[in-house]
Coordinates of N, CA and C in Angstrom, one line a residue:
M22 N 88.7 62.1 236.8 CA 88.9 61.1 235.7 C 87.9 60.0 235.7
E23 N 87.8 59.4 236.9 CA 86.8 58.3 237.2 C 85.4 58.8 236.9
H24 N 85.1 60.1 237.4 CA 83.8 60.6 237.2 C 83.5 60.8 235.8
T25 N 84.5 61.3 235.0 CA 84.3 61.6 233.6 C 84.0 60.3 232.8
L26 N 84.8 59.2 233.2 CA 84.7 57.9 232.5 C 83.3 57.3 232.8
S27 N 82.9 57.4 234.1 CA 81.6 56.9 234.4 C 80.4 57.6 233.7
T28 N 80.6 59.0 233.6 CA 79.6 59.7 232.9 C 79.5 59.4 231.4
L29 N 80.7 59.2 230.8 CA 80.8 58.8 229.4 C 80.1 57.5 229.1
M30 N 80.4 56.5 230.0 CA 79.8 55.2 229.9 C 78.3 55.3 230.0
R31 N 77.8 56.1 231.0 CA 76.4 56.2 231.1 C 75.7 56.9 229.9
K32 N 76.4 57.9 229.4 CA 75.8 58.6 228.2 C 75.8 57.6 227.0
T33 N 76.8 56.8 226.9 CA 76.9 55.8 225.8 C 75.8 54.8 226.0
L34 N 75.6 54.3 227.2 CA 74.5 53.4 227.4 C 73.1 54.0 227.2
M35 N 73.0 55.3 227.6 CA 71.7 55.9 227.4 C 71.5 56.1 225.9
A36 N 72.5 56.4 225.1 CA 72.4 56.6 223.7 C 72.0 55.3 223.0
L37 N 72.6 54.2 223.4 CA 72.2 52.9 222.8 C 70.8 52.5 223.2
T38 N 70.4 52.6 224.4 CA 69.0 52.3 224.8 C 68.1 53.2 224.1
G39 N 68.4 54.5 224.0 CA 67.6 55.5 223.3 C 67.4 55.1 221.8
L40 N 68.4 54.7 221.2 CA 68.3 54.3 219.8 C 67.5 53.1 219.6
F41 N 67.6 52.1 220.5 CA 66.7 51.0 220.5 C 65.3 51.3 220.6
L42 N 65.0 52.3 221.6 CA 63.6 52.7 221.8 C 63.1 53.5 220.5
C43 N 64.0 54.2 219.8 CA 63.6 54.8 218.6 C 63.2 53.8 217.5
F44 N 64.0 52.7 217.5 CA 63.6 51.6 216.5 C 62.3 51.0 216.9
F45 N 62.0 50.8 218.2 CA 60.8 50.3 218.7 C 59.6 51.2 218.3
L46 N 59.8 52.5 218.4 CA 58.7 53.5 218.1 C 58.3 53.3 216.6
V47 N 59.2 53.0 215.7 CA 58.9 52.9 214.3 C 57.9 51.6 214.2
I48 N 58.3 50.5 214.8 CA 57.5 49.3 214.7 C 56.2 49.5 215.4
H49 N 56.2 50.2 216.5 CA 54.9 50.4 217.2 C 54.0 51.3 216.4
L50 N 54.5 52.3 215.8 CA 53.7 53.2 215.0 C 53.1 52.5 213.8
L51 N 53.9 51.7 213.1 CA 53.4 50.9 212.0 C 52.3 50.0 212.4
G52 N 52.3 49.4 213.5 CA 51.2 48.6 214.0 C 50.0 49.4 214.4
N53 N 50.2 50.6 215.0 CA 49.1 51.4 215.4 C 48.4 52.1 214.2
L54 N 49.1 52.3 213.1 CA 48.5 53.0 211.9 C 47.4 52.1 211.3
Q55 N 47.3 50.9 211.7 CA 46.2 50.0 211.3 C 44.8 50.6 211.8
L56 N 44.9 51.4 212.9 CA 43.7 52.0 213.5 C 43.1 53.0 212.5
L57 N 43.8 53.4 211.5 CA 43.3 54.4 210.5 C 42.6 53.7 209.4
L58 N 42.5 52.4 209.4 CA 41.8 51.7 208.4 C 40.3 51.8 208.7
P59 N 39.4 51.5 207.7 CA 38.0 51.4 208.0 C 37.7 50.5 209.2
A60 N 36.7 50.8 210.0 CA 36.5 50.2 211.3 C 36.6 48.7 211.3
V61 N 35.8 48.0 210.4 CA 35.8 46.6 210.4 C 37.1 46.0 210.1
Q62 N 37.8 46.5 209.1 CA 39.1 46.0 208.7 C 40.1 46.4 209.7
A63 N 40.0 47.5 210.4 CA 41.0 47.9 211.4 C 40.9 47.0 212.6
K64 N 39.7 46.6 213.0 CA 39.5 45.7 214.2 C 40.1 44.4 213.9
E65 N 39.9 43.8 212.7 CA 40.4 42.5 212.4 C 42.0 42.6 212.3
S66 N 42.5 43.6 211.7 CA 43.9 43.7 211.5 C 44.6 44.0 212.8
F67 N 44.1 45.0 213.6 CA 44.8 45.4 214.8 C 44.8 44.3 215.8
N68 N 43.6 43.6 216.0 CA 43.6 42.5 216.9 C 44.5 41.3 216.5
G69 N 44.5 41.1 215.2 CA 45.4 40.0 214.7 C 46.9 40.4 214.9
Y70 N 47.2 41.6 214.7 CA 48.6 42.1 215.0 C 48.9 42.0 216.5
S71 N 48.0 42.3 217.3 CA 48.2 42.2 218.8 C 48.4 40.8 219.2
Q72 N 47.6 39.9 218.6 CA 47.7 38.5 218.9 C 49.1 37.9 218.5
L73 N 49.5 38.3 217.3 CA 50.8 37.9 216.7 C 52.0 38.3 217.7
L74 N 51.9 39.5 218.1 CA 53.0 40.0 219.0 C 53.0 39.3 220.3
S75 N 51.8 39.0 220.9 CA 51.8 38.4 222.2 C 52.1 36.9 222.2
G76 N 52.0 36.2 221.0 CA 52.2 34.8 220.9 C 53.5 34.4 220.2
N77 N 54.4 35.4 219.9 CA 55.6 35.1 219.2 C 56.8 35.2 220.2
I78 N 57.5 34.1 220.4 CA 58.6 34.0 221.3 C 59.7 35.0 221.1
F79 N 60.0 35.3 219.8 CA 61.0 36.3 219.4 C 60.6 37.7 219.9
I80 N 59.3 38.0 219.7 CA 58.7 39.3 220.1 C 58.8 39.4 221.6
K81 N 58.5 38.3 222.3 CA 58.6 38.3 223.8 C 60.0 38.6 224.3
I82 N 61.0 38.1 223.6 CA 62.4 38.4 224.0 C 62.7 39.9 223.7
I83 N 62.2 40.4 222.6 CA 62.4 41.8 222.3 C 61.7 42.7 223.3
S84 N 60.5 42.2 223.8 CA 59.7 43.0 224.8 C 60.5 43.1 226.1
Y85 N 61.2 42.1 226.5 CA 62.0 42.1 227.7 C 63.2 43.1 227.5
V86 N 63.8 43.1 226.3 CA 64.8 44.1 226.0 C 64.3 45.5 226.1
L87 N 63.0 45.6 225.6 CA 62.4 46.9 225.6 C 62.2 47.4 227.0
Y88 N 61.6 46.6 227.9 CA 61.4 47.0 229.3 C 62.7 47.3 230.0
T89 N 63.7 46.5 229.7 CA 65.0 46.8 230.3 C 65.6 48.1 229.8
S90 N 65.4 48.4 228.5 CA 65.9 49.6 227.9 C 65.2 50.8 228.5
L91 N 63.9 50.7 228.7 CA 63.2 51.8 229.3 C 63.7 52.2 230.7
I92 N 63.8 51.1 231.5 CA 64.3 51.3 232.9 C 65.7 51.9 232.9
V93 N 66.6 51.3 232.1 CA 68.0 51.8 232.1 C 68.1 53.2 231.6
H94 N 67.3 53.5 230.5 CA 67.3 54.8 229.9 C 66.9 55.9 231.0
C95 N 65.8 55.6 231.7 CA 65.3 56.5 232.7 C 66.3 56.7 233.8
L96 N 66.8 55.6 234.3 CA 67.7 55.7 235.5 C 69.0 56.4 235.1
D97 N 69.5 56.1 233.9 CA 70.7 56.8 233.5 C 70.5 58.3 233.3
A98 N 69.4 58.6 232.8 CA 69.1 60.1 232.6 C 69.0 60.8 234.0
L99 N 68.4 60.1 234.9 CA 68.3 60.6 236.3 C 69.6 60.8 236.9
V100 N 70.5 59.8 236.8 CA 71.8 59.8 237.5 C 72.7 60.9 236.8
I101 N 72.6 61.0 235.5 CA 73.5 62.0 234.8 C 73.0 63.4 235.1
T102 N 71.7 63.6 235.2 CA 71.1 64.9 235.5 C 71.6 65.3 236.9
L103 N 71.5 64.4 237.9 CA 71.8 64.7 239.2 C 73.3 65.0 239.4
K104 N 74.1 64.2 238.7 CA 75.6 64.4 238.7 C 76.0 65.8 238.1
N105 N 75.3 66.1 237.0 CA 75.6 67.4 236.3 C 75.3 68.5 237.2
R106 N 74.2 68.5 237.9 CA 73.8 69.6 238.7 C 74.7 69.7 239.9
K107 N 75.2 68.6 240.4 CA 76.1 68.6 241.5 C 77.5 69.1 241.1
T108 N 77.9 68.8 239.9 CA 79.2 69.2 239.4 C 79.1 70.7 239.1
A109 N 78.0 71.2 238.5 CA 77.9 72.6 238.1 C 77.9 73.5 239.4
G110 N 77.4 73.0 240.4 CA 77.3 73.8 241.6 C 76.0 74.5 241.7
K111 N 75.6 74.8 242.9 CA 74.3 75.5 243.1 C 74.2 76.8 242.5
Y112 N 75.3 77.6 242.5 CA 75.2 78.9 241.9 C 75.9 79.1 240.6
A113 N 76.1 78.0 239.9 CA 76.8 78.1 238.6 C 75.9 78.7 237.6
V114 N 76.4 79.4 236.7 CA 75.6 80.1 235.6 C 75.6 79.1 234.4
D115 N 74.4 78.8 233.9 CA 74.2 78.0 232.8 C 74.5 78.8 231.5
K116 N 75.6 78.5 230.8 CA 76.0 79.3 229.6 C 75.4 78.8 228.4
R117 N 74.6 77.7 228.5 CA 74.0 77.1 227.3 C 72.8 77.9 226.8
G118 N 72.2 78.7 227.7 CA 71.0 79.4 227.4 C 70.9 80.1 226.1
A119 N 72.1 80.8 225.8 CA 72.1 81.6 224.6 C 72.2 80.9 223.3
S120 N 72.8 79.6 223.4 CA 73.0 78.9 222.2 C 72.2 77.6 222.0
S121 N 71.7 77.0 223.1 CA 71.0 75.8 223.0 C 69.4 76.0 222.9
K122 N 68.8 75.0 222.3 CA 67.3 75.1 222.2 C 66.7 74.9 223.6
W123 N 65.4 75.4 223.8 CA 64.8 75.3 225.1 C 64.5 73.9 225.4
Y124 N 64.2 73.0 224.4 CA 63.9 71.6 224.8 C 65.2 70.9 225.2
S125 N 66.4 71.4 224.7 CA 67.6 70.8 225.1 C 67.9 71.1 226.6
R126 N 67.5 72.2 227.0 CA 67.7 72.6 228.4 C 66.7 72.1 229.4
N127 N 65.6 71.5 228.8 CA 64.5 71.0 229.7 C 64.2 69.5 229.4
M128 N 65.3 68.7 229.1 CA 65.0 67.3 228.8 C 64.5 66.6 230.0
G129 N 64.9 67.0 231.2 CA 64.4 66.4 232.4 C 62.8 66.5 232.5
I130 N 62.3 67.7 232.2 CA 60.9 68.0 232.3 C 60.2 67.2 231.2
L131 N 60.7 67.2 230.0 CA 60.1 66.5 228.9 C 60.1 65.0 229.2
G132 N 61.2 64.5 229.7 CA 61.3 63.1 230.1 C 60.3 62.7 231.2
T133 N 60.1 63.6 232.1 CA 59.1 63.3 233.2 C 57.7 63.3 232.7
L134 N 57.4 64.2 231.8 CA 56.0 64.2 231.1 C 55.8 62.9 230.3
I135 N 56.8 62.4 229.6 CA 56.7 61.2 228.9 C 56.6 60.0 229.8
L136 N 57.3 60.0 230.9 CA 57.2 59.0 231.9 C 55.8 58.9 232.5
I137 N 55.2 60.0 232.8 CA 53.8 60.1 233.3 C 52.8 59.5 232.2
F138 N 53.1 59.9 231.0 CA 52.2 59.3 229.9 C 52.4 57.8 229.8
L139 N 53.6 57.3 229.9 CA 53.8 55.9 229.8 C 53.1 55.1 230.9
V140 N 53.0 55.7 232.1 CA 52.3 55.1 233.2 C 50.9 54.9 232.9
F141 N 50.2 55.9 232.3 CA 48.8 55.8 231.9 C 48.7 54.8 230.7
H142 N 49.6 54.9 229.8 CA 49.6 54.1 228.6 C 49.7 52.7 228.9
F143 N 50.6 52.3 229.7 CA 50.8 50.9 230.1 C 49.6 50.4 230.9
K144 N 49.1 51.3 231.8 CA 47.9 50.9 232.6 C 46.7 50.6 231.8
D145 N 46.4 51.5 230.8 CA 45.2 51.4 230.0 C 45.2 50.4 228.9
F146 N 46.4 50.1 228.4 CA 46.5 49.1 227.3 C 47.3 47.9 227.6
W147 N 48.6 48.1 227.9 CA 49.4 46.9 228.2 C 48.9 46.1 229.3
Y148 N 48.6 46.7 230.5 CA 48.2 46.0 231.6 C 46.8 45.3 231.3
Q149 N 45.9 46.0 230.7 CA 44.6 45.5 230.4 C 44.8 44.2 229.5
Y150 N 45.7 44.3 228.5 CA 45.8 43.2 227.5 C 46.5 42.0 228.2
K151 N 47.5 42.3 229.1 CA 48.2 41.2 229.7 C 47.4 40.5 230.9
F152 N 46.8 41.4 231.7 CA 46.2 40.9 233.0 C 44.7 41.2 233.1
G153 N 44.1 42.0 232.2 CA 42.7 42.3 232.3 C 41.8 41.3 231.7
T154 N 40.5 41.5 231.9 CA 39.6 40.6 231.2 C 39.0 41.3 230.0
L155 N 39.5 41.0 228.9 CA 39.1 41.6 227.6 C 38.1 40.8 226.9
P156 N 37.2 41.4 226.2 CA 36.3 40.6 225.3 C 37.1 40.0 224.2
V157 N 36.5 39.1 223.5 CA 37.2 38.5 222.3 C 36.4 38.8 221.1
D158 N 37.1 38.9 219.9 CA 36.4 39.2 218.7 C 36.0 37.9 218.0
E159 N 35.4 37.9 216.8 CA 34.9 36.7 216.2 C 36.0 35.7 215.8
Y160 N 37.2 36.1 215.9 CA 38.3 35.2 215.6 C 38.9 34.6 216.8
G161 N 38.4 35.0 218.0 CA 38.9 34.5 219.2 C 40.1 35.2 219.8
H162 N 40.4 36.4 219.1 CA 41.5 37.2 219.6 C 41.0 38.1 220.7
K163 N 41.9 38.5 221.6 CA 41.6 39.5 222.6 C 41.2 40.8 221.9
D164 N 40.1 41.4 222.2 CA 39.6 42.6 221.5 C 40.2 43.9 222.0
L165 N 41.5 44.0 221.8 CA 42.2 45.2 222.2 C 41.7 46.5 221.4
Y166 N 41.3 46.2 220.2 CA 40.8 47.3 219.4 C 39.7 48.1 220.0
T167 N 38.7 47.3 220.6 CA 37.6 48.0 221.3 C 38.0 48.8 222.5
I168 N 39.0 48.3 223.2 CA 39.5 49.0 224.4 C 40.2 50.3 223.9
V169 N 41.0 50.3 222.9 CA 41.7 51.5 222.4 C 40.7 52.5 221.8
I170 N 39.7 52.0 221.1 CA 38.7 53.0 220.5 C 37.9 53.6 221.6
A171 N 37.6 52.8 222.7 CA 36.8 53.4 223.8 C 37.6 54.4 224.5
A172 N 38.9 54.2 224.7 CA 39.8 55.2 225.4 C 39.8 56.5 224.7
Y173 N 39.7 56.5 223.3 CA 39.8 57.7 222.5 C 38.5 58.4 222.3
Q174 N 37.5 58.1 223.1 CA 36.2 58.7 223.1 C 36.2 60.0 223.9
D175 N 37.1 60.1 224.9 CA 37.2 61.3 225.8 C 38.1 62.3 225.2
W176 N 37.7 63.5 225.0 CA 38.5 64.6 224.4 C 39.7 64.9 225.3
W177 N 39.6 64.8 226.6 CA 40.7 65.1 227.5 C 41.8 64.1 227.3
Y178 N 41.4 62.8 227.1 CA 42.4 61.8 226.9 C 43.2 62.0 225.6
V179 N 42.4 62.3 224.6 CA 43.0 62.6 223.3 C 44.0 63.8 223.4
L180 N 43.6 64.8 224.1 CA 44.4 66.0 224.2 C 45.7 65.6 225.0
F181 N 45.5 64.9 226.1 CA 46.7 64.4 226.9 C 47.6 63.6 226.0
Y182 N 47.1 62.7 225.2 CA 47.9 61.9 224.3 C 48.7 62.7 223.3
V183 N 48.0 63.7 222.7 CA 48.6 64.5 221.6 C 49.7 65.4 222.3
L184 N 49.4 66.0 223.4 CA 50.5 66.8 224.1 C 51.7 66.0 224.5
S185 N 51.4 64.7 224.9 CA 52.5 63.8 225.3 C 53.3 63.5 224.0
M186 N 52.7 63.4 222.9 CA 53.5 63.1 221.6 C 54.3 64.3 221.2
F187 N 53.9 65.5 221.5 CA 54.7 66.7 221.2 C 55.9 66.7 222.2
A188 N 55.7 66.3 223.4 CA 56.8 66.2 224.4 C 57.8 65.2 223.9
L189 N 57.3 64.0 223.4 CA 58.1 63.0 222.9 C 58.9 63.5 221.7
G190 N 58.2 64.3 220.8 CA 58.9 64.8 219.6 C 60.1 65.7 220.0
Y191 N 59.9 66.6 220.9 CA 61.0 67.5 221.3 C 62.1 66.7 222.0
H192 N 61.7 65.7 222.8 CA 62.7 64.8 223.4 C 63.5 64.1 222.4
L193 N 62.9 63.6 221.3 CA 63.6 62.9 220.2 C 64.5 63.9 219.5
L194 N 64.1 65.1 219.3 CA 64.9 66.1 218.6 C 66.2 66.2 219.2
H195 N 66.2 66.4 220.5 CA 67.5 66.6 221.3 C 68.2 65.2 221.4
G196 N 67.4 64.2 221.8 CA 68.0 62.9 222.1 C 68.7 62.3 220.9
F197 N 68.2 62.4 219.7 CA 68.8 61.8 218.5 C 70.2 62.4 218.3
F198 N 70.3 63.7 218.4 CA 71.6 64.4 218.1 C 72.5 64.1 219.3
S199 N 72.0 64.1 220.5 CA 72.8 63.8 221.7 C 73.4 62.4 221.6
A200 N 72.6 61.4 221.1 CA 73.0 60.0 221.0 C 74.1 59.9 219.9
A201 N 74.0 60.7 218.8 CA 75.0 60.7 217.8 C 76.3 61.2 218.3
R202 N 76.3 62.2 219.1 CA 77.5 62.8 219.7 C 78.1 61.8 220.7
S203 N 77.3 61.2 221.5 CA 77.8 60.2 222.5 C 78.5 59.0 221.9
L204 N 78.0 58.6 220.7 CA 78.5 57.5 220.0 C 79.6 57.8 219.0
G205 N 79.9 59.1 218.9 CA 81.0 59.6 218.1 C 80.8 59.6 216.6
V206 N 79.5 59.7 216.2 CA 79.2 59.7 214.8 C 78.7 61.1 214.3
Y207 N 78.8 62.1 215.2 CA 78.3 63.4 214.9 C 79.5 64.2 214.2
H208 N 80.0 63.6 213.1 CA 81.1 64.1 212.4 C 80.7 65.3 211.5
P209 N 81.5 66.3 211.3 CA 81.2 67.5 210.4 C 80.8 67.0 209.0
K210 N 81.4 65.9 208.6 CA 81.2 65.4 207.2 C 79.7 64.9 207.1
Y211 N 79.2 64.4 208.2 CA 77.8 63.8 208.1 C 76.8 64.6 208.9
V212 N 77.2 65.7 209.5 CA 76.3 66.4 210.5 C 75.0 66.8 209.8
S213 N 75.1 67.3 208.5 CA 73.9 67.8 207.9 C 72.9 66.7 207.6
W214 N 73.4 65.5 207.3 CA 72.6 64.3 207.0 C 71.9 63.9 208.3
I215 N 72.7 63.9 209.4 CA 72.2 63.5 210.7 C 71.1 64.4 211.2
R216 N 71.3 65.7 210.9 CA 70.3 66.7 211.3 C 69.0 66.5 210.5
V217 N 69.1 66.3 209.2 CA 67.9 66.1 208.4 C 67.2 64.8 208.8
F218 N 67.9 63.7 209.0 CA 67.3 62.5 209.3 C 66.7 62.6 210.7
G219 N 67.4 63.2 211.7 CA 66.9 63.3 213.0 C 65.6 64.1 213.1
R220 N 65.6 65.2 212.4 CA 64.4 66.1 212.4 C 63.2 65.3 211.7
G221 N 63.5 64.7 210.5 CA 62.5 64.0 209.8 C 61.9 62.9 210.6
Y222 N 62.7 62.1 211.3 CA 62.3 61.0 212.2 C 61.4 61.6 213.3
S223 N 61.8 62.6 213.9 CA 61.1 63.2 215.1 C 59.7 63.7 214.6
Y224 N 59.7 64.4 213.5 CA 58.4 64.9 213.0 C 57.4 63.8 212.6
V225 N 58.0 62.7 211.9 CA 57.1 61.6 211.5 C 56.5 60.9 212.7
I226 N 57.4 60.6 213.6 CA 56.9 59.8 214.8 C 55.9 60.7 215.6
T227 N 56.2 61.9 215.8 CA 55.2 62.8 216.5 C 53.9 62.9 215.8
A228 N 53.9 63.2 214.5 CA 52.7 63.4 213.7 C 51.9 62.1 213.6
G229 N 52.7 61.0 213.4 CA 52.1 59.7 213.2 C 51.3 59.2 214.4
F230 N 51.9 59.3 215.6 CA 51.2 58.9 216.8 C 50.1 59.9 217.2
A231 N 50.3 61.2 217.0 CA 49.3 62.2 217.4 C 48.0 62.1 216.5
I232 N 48.2 61.8 215.3 CA 47.0 61.8 214.4 C 46.0 60.6 214.7
I233 N 46.5 59.6 215.3 CA 45.7 58.4 215.5 C 44.5 58.6 216.4
P234 N 44.8 59.1 217.7 CA 43.6 59.4 218.6 C 42.7 60.5 218.0
I235 N 43.3 61.5 217.3 CA 42.4 62.6 216.8 C 41.5 62.0 215.7
Y236 N 42.0 61.1 214.8 CA 41.2 60.5 213.8 C 40.1 59.6 214.4
V237 N 40.5 58.8 215.4 CA 39.5 57.9 216.0 C 38.4 58.8 216.6
Y238 N 38.8 59.8 217.4 CA 37.8 60.7 218.1 C 36.9 61.3 217.1
L239 N 37.4 61.8 216.0 CA 36.6 62.6 215.0 C 35.7 61.7 214.1
T240 N 36.2 60.5 213.8 CA 35.4 59.6 212.9 C 34.5 58.6 213.6
Q241 N 34.9 58.2 214.9 CA 34.1 57.2 215.6 C 33.5 57.7 216.8
H242 N 33.6 58.9 217.1 CA 33.1 59.5 218.4 C 31.6 59.4 218.4
V243 N 30.9 59.8 217.3 CA 29.5 59.9 217.3 C 28.8 58.6 217.4
S244 N 29.4 57.6 216.8 CA 28.8 56.2 216.8 C 28.8 55.6 218.2
W245 N 29.7 56.1 219.1 CA 29.8 55.5 220.4 C 28.9 56.2 221.4
N246 N 28.3 57.3 221.0 CA 27.5 58.1 221.9 C 26.0 58.3 221.4

């Protein structure tokens, strides 16, 4: 009973942190879509947007919630996975294989791939912006735009980014429905709407983030070489 209660609490917490991260992804994508603007306009807009986020106390508070949510989400996922394996037993047969999607059975692998991506992503952009020595643009803003564009000049980095976004998309497909169940809103009356919204959200987030490095590489690659 105690184990079941603990697992339910962890799943609920993971669902809440996951939904917050889903909300953040929408905001993050809207900001990054500025990179699809013409180069001069994109630089001004993107750097201004980055400066606004870094200098706003409300955004700073949200960022701490974001960091906490990331850590809690990852730790909860790890604990739940380890407990489920221990409970199932070493030689237990997984009966989900015939009915569940492959990405539902491999959330741990997808989550690990996303975590590896986040390490590189934070190192290349967040760490550089916070602690690195960045050039400034004509408005005195840290020139994060130039750093981002430079990163997308390497085809392997673009490929790594796109593959990571597909891993994120599959993670979201399962995670969104799993969160709905954990929070008790996966009711038969609304299940079709939840499925449509969940799939639509996952597809838009995946395609939106994946298209940005591809667009930058194809449209600005020549001018940098």
